[in-house]
PDB file of C-alpha atoms in Angstrom:
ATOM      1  CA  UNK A  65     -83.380 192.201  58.831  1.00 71.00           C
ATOM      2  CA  UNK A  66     -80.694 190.982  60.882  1.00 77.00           C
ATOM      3  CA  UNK A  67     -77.963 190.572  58.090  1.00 87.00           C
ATOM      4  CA  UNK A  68     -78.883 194.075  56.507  1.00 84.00           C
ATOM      5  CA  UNK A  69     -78.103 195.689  59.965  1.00 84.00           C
ATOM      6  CA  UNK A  70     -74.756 193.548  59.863  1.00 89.00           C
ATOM      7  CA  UNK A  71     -74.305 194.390  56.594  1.00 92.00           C
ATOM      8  CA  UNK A  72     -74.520 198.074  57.360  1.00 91.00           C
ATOM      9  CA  UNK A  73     -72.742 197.942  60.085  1.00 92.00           C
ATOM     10  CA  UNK A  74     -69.599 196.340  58.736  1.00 95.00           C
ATOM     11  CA  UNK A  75     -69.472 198.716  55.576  1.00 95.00           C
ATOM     12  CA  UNK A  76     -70.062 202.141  57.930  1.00 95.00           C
ATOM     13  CA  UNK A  77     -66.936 200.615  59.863  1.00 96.00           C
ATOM     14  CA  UNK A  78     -65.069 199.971  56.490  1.00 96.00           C
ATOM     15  CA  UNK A  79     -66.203 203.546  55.894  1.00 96.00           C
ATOM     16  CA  UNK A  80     -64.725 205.177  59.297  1.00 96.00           C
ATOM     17  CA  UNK A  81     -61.481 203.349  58.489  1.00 96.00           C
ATOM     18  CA  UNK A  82     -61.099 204.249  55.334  1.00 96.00           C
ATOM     19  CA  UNK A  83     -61.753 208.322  56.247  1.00 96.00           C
ATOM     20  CA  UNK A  84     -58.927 207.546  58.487  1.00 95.00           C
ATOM     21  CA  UNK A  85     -56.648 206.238  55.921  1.00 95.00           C
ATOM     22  CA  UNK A  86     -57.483 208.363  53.450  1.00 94.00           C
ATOM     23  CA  UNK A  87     -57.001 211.758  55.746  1.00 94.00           C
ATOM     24  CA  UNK A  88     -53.605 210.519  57.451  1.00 93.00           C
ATOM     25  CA  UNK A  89     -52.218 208.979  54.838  1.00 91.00           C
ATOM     26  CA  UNK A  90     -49.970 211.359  52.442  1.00 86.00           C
ATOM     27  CA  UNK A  91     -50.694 210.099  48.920  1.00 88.00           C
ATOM     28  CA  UNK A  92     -53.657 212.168  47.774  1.00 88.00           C
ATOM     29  CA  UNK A  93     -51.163 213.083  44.690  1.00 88.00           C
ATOM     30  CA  UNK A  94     -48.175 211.194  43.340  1.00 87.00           C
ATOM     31  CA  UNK A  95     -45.947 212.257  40.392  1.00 84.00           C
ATOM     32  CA  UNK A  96     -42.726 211.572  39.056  1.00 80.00           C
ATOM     33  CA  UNK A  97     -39.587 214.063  40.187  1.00 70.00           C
ATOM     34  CA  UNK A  98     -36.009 214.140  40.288  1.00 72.00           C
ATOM     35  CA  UNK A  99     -35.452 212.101  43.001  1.00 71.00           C
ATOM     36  CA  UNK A 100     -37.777 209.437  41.751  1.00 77.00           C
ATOM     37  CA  UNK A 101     -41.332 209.064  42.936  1.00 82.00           C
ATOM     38  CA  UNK A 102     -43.255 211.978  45.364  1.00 80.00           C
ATOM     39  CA  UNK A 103     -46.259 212.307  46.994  1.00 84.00           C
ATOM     40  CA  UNK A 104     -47.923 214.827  48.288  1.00 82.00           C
ATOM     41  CA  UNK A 105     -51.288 214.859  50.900  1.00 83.00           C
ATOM     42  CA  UNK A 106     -52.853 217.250  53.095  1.00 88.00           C
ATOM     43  CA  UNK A 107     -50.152 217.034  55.915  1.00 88.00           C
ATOM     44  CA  UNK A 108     -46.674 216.130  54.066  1.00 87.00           C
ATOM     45  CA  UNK A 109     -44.767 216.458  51.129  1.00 83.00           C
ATOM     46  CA  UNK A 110     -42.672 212.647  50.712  1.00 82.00           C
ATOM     47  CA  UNK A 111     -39.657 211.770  48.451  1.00 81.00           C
ATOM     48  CA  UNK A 112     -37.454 209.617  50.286  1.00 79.00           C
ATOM     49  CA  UNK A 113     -38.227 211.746  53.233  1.00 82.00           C
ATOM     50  CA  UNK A 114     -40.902 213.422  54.551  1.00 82.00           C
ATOM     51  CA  UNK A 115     -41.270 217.465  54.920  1.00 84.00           C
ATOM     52  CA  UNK A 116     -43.935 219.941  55.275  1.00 84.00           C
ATOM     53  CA  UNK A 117     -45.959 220.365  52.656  1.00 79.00           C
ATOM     54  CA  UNK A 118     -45.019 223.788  50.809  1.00 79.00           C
ATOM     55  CA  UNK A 119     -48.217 225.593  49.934  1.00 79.00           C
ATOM     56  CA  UNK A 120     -48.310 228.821  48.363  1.00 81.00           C
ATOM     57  CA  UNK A 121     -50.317 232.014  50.919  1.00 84.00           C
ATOM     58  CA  UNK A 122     -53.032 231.899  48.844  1.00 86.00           C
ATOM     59  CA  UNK A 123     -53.532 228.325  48.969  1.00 85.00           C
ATOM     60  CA  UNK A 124     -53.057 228.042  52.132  1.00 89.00           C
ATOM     61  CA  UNK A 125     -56.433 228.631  53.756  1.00 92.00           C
ATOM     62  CA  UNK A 126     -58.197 225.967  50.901  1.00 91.00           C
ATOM     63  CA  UNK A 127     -55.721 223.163  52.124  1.00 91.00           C
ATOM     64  CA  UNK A 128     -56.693 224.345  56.148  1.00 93.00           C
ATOM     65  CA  UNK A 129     -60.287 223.837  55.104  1.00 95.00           C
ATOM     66  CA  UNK A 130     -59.432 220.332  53.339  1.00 94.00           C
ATOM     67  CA  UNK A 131     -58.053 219.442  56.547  1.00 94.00           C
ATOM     68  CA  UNK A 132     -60.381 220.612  58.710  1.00 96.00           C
ATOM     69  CA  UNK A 133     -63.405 218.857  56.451  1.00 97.00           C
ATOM     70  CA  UNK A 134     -61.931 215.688  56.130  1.00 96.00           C
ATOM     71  CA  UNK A 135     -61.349 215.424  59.664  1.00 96.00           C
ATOM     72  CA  UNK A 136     -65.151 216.568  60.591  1.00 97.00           C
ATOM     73  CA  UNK A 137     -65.938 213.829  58.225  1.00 96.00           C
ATOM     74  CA  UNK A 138     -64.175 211.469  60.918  1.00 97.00           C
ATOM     75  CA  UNK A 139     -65.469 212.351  64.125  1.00 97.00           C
ATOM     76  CA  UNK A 140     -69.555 212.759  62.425  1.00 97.00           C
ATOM     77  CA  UNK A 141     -69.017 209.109  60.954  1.00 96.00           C
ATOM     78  CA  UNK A 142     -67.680 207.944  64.061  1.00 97.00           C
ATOM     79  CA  UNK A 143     -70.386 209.704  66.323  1.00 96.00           C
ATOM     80  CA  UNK A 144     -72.913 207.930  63.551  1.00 95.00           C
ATOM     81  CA  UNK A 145     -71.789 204.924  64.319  1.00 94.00           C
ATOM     82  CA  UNK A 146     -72.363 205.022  68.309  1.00 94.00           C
ATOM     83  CA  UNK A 147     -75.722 206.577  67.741  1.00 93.00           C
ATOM     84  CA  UNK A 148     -76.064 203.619  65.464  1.00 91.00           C
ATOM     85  CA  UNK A 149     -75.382 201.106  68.338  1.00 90.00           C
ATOM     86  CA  UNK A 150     -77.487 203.066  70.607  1.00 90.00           C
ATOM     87  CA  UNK A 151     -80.252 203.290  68.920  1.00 87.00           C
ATOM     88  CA  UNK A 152     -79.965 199.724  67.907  1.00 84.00           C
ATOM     89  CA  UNK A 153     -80.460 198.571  71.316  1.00 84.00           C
ATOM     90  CA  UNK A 154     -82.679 201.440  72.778  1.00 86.00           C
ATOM     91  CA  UNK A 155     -85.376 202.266  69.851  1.00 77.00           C
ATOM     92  CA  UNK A 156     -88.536 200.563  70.460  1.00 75.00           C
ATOM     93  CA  UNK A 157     -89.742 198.450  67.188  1.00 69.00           C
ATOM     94  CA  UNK A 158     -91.162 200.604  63.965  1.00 65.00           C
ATOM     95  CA  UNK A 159     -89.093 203.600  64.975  1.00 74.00           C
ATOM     96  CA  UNK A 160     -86.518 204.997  62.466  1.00 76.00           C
ATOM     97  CA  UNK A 161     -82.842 205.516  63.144  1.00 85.00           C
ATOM     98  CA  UNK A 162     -83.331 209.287  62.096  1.00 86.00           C
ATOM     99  CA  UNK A 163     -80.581 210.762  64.044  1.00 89.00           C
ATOM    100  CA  UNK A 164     -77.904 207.841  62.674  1.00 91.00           C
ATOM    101  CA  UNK A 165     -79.161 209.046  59.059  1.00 91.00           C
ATOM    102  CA  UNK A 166     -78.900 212.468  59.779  1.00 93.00           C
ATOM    103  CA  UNK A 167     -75.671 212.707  61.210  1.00 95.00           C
ATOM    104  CA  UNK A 168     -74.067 209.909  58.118  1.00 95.00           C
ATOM    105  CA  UNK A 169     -75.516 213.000  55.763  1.00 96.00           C
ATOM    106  CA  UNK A 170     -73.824 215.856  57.424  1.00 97.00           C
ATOM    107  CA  UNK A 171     -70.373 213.111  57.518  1.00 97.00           C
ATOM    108  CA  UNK A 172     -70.864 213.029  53.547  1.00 97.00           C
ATOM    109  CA  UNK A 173     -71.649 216.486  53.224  1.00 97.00           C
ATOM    110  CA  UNK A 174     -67.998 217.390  55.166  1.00 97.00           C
ATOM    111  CA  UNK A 175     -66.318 214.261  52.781  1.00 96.00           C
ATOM    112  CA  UNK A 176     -67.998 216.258  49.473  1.00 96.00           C
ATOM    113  CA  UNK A 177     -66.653 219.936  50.409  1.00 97.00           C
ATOM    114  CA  UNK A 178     -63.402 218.970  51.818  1.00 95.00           C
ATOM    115  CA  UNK A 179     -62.615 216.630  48.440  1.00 95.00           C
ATOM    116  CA  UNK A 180     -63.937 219.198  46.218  1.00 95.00           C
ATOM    117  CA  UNK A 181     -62.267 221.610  47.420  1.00 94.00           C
ATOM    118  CA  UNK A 182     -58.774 219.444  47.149  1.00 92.00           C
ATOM    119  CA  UNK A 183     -60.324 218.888  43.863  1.00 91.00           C
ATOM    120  CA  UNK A 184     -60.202 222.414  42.578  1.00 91.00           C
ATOM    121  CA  UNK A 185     -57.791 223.491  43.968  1.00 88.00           C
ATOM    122  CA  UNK A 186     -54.650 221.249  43.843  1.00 83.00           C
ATOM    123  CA  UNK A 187     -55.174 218.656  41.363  1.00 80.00           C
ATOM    124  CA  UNK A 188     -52.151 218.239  39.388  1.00 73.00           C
ATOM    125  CA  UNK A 189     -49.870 220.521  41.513  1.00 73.00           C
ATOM    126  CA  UNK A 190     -46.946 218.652  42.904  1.00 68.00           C
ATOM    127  CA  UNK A 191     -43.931 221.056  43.702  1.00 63.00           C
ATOM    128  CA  UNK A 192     -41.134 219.854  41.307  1.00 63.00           C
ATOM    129  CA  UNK A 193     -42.704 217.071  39.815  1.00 62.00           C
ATOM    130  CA  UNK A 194     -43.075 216.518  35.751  1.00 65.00           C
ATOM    131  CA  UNK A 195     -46.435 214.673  35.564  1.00 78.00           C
ATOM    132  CA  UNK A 196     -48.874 213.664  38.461  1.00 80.00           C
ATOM    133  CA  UNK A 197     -52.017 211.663  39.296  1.00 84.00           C
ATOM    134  CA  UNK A 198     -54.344 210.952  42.084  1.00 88.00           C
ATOM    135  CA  UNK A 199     -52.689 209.058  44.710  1.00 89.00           C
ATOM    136  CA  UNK A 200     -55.109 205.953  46.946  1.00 92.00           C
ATOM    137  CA  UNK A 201     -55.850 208.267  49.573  1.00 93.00           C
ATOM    138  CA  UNK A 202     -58.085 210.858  46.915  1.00 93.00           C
ATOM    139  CA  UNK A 203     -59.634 207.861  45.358  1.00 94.00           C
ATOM    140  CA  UNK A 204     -60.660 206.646  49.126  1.00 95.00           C
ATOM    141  CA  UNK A 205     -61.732 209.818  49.978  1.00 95.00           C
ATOM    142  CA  UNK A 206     -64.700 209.239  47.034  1.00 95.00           C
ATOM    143  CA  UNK A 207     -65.313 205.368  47.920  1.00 96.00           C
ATOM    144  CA  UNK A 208     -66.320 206.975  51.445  1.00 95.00           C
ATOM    145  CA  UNK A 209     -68.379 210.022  49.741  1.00 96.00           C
ATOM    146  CA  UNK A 210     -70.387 207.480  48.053  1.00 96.00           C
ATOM    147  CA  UNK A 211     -70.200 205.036  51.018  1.00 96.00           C
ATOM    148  CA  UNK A 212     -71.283 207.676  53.737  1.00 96.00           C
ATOM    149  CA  UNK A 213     -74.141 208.774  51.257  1.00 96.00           C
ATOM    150  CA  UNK A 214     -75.816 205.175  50.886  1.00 95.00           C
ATOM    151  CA  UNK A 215     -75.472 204.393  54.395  1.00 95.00           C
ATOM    152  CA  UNK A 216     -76.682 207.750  55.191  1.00 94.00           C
ATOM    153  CA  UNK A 217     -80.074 207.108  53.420  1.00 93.00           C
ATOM    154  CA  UNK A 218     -80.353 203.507  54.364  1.00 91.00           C
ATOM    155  CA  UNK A 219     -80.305 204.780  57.734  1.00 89.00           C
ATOM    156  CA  UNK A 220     -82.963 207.388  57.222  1.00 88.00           C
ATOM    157  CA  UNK A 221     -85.492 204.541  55.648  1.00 87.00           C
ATOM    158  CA  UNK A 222     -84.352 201.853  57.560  1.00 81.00           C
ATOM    159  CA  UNK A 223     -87.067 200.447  60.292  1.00 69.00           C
ATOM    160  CA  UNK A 224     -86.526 198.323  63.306  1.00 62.00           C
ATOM    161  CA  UNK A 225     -88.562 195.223  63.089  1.00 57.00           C
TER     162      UNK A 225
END
């Protein structure tokens, strides 16, 4: 029982760094432009420098919501993992580490509307570029959808023994 709490543990901290990474870091798209390789997250627009990112008005409000998801997504996965620790050392044996599980599930929920909503909306738009792709950052934003949702329901049927 030991190693699957230290199991969890370690990949719910791989998950919290990796929701940092993927929200901070500005290469959710990457294509090919005049000035040789851009990419483009949910803060900046980067060539060989860095500028804000140009969004049209009516996109505008769908990359706010991005934002504001992904970062929800932090601060519930890293409020999970204190309740985690808590619970760890203050739940008597047989109990369930409901609250953990619940809060992991609301942390996936915010990961699954903030990426599908970067999903609809701006795949494959990058301002002057000729082709484009998902950049590490999108592709980490999934690992810790998928992440988030397993630890999420291991939490929920997980008992102390």
């Amino acid at each position: 029982m030991l190693v699957l709490l230290a199991g969890i543990f370690v990949v719910h901290i791989a998950t919290v760094i990796m929701l940092f990474v993927s929200t901070i870091a500005n290469v959710w798209m990457v294509g090919s432009s005049n000035f040789g390789t851009a990419s483009s997250g949910l803060w900046l627009l980067c060539n060989r420098t860095c500028e804000q990112l140009p969004v049209s008005s009516r996109d505008e409000a769908s990359l706010k919501a991005v934002q504001a998801f992904m970062i929800l997504s932090i601060i519930f996965s890293v409020i999970a993992l204190v309740m985690f620790i808590v619970q760890l050392f203050t739940l008597e044996k047989g109990k369930r580490f409901y609250i953990t599980g619940a809060i992991m599930l609301v942390c996936w929920m915010c990961i699954l509307i903030g990426v599908s909503i970067y999903t609809a909306r701006f795949t494959g738009k990058m301002p002057a570029s000729t082709s484009s792709h998902h950049g590490y950052c999108f592709i980490l934003a999934w690992i810790c959808f998928c992440f988030s949702f397993i630890i999420g329901i291991l939490y929920l049927v997980l008992r102390k023994k």
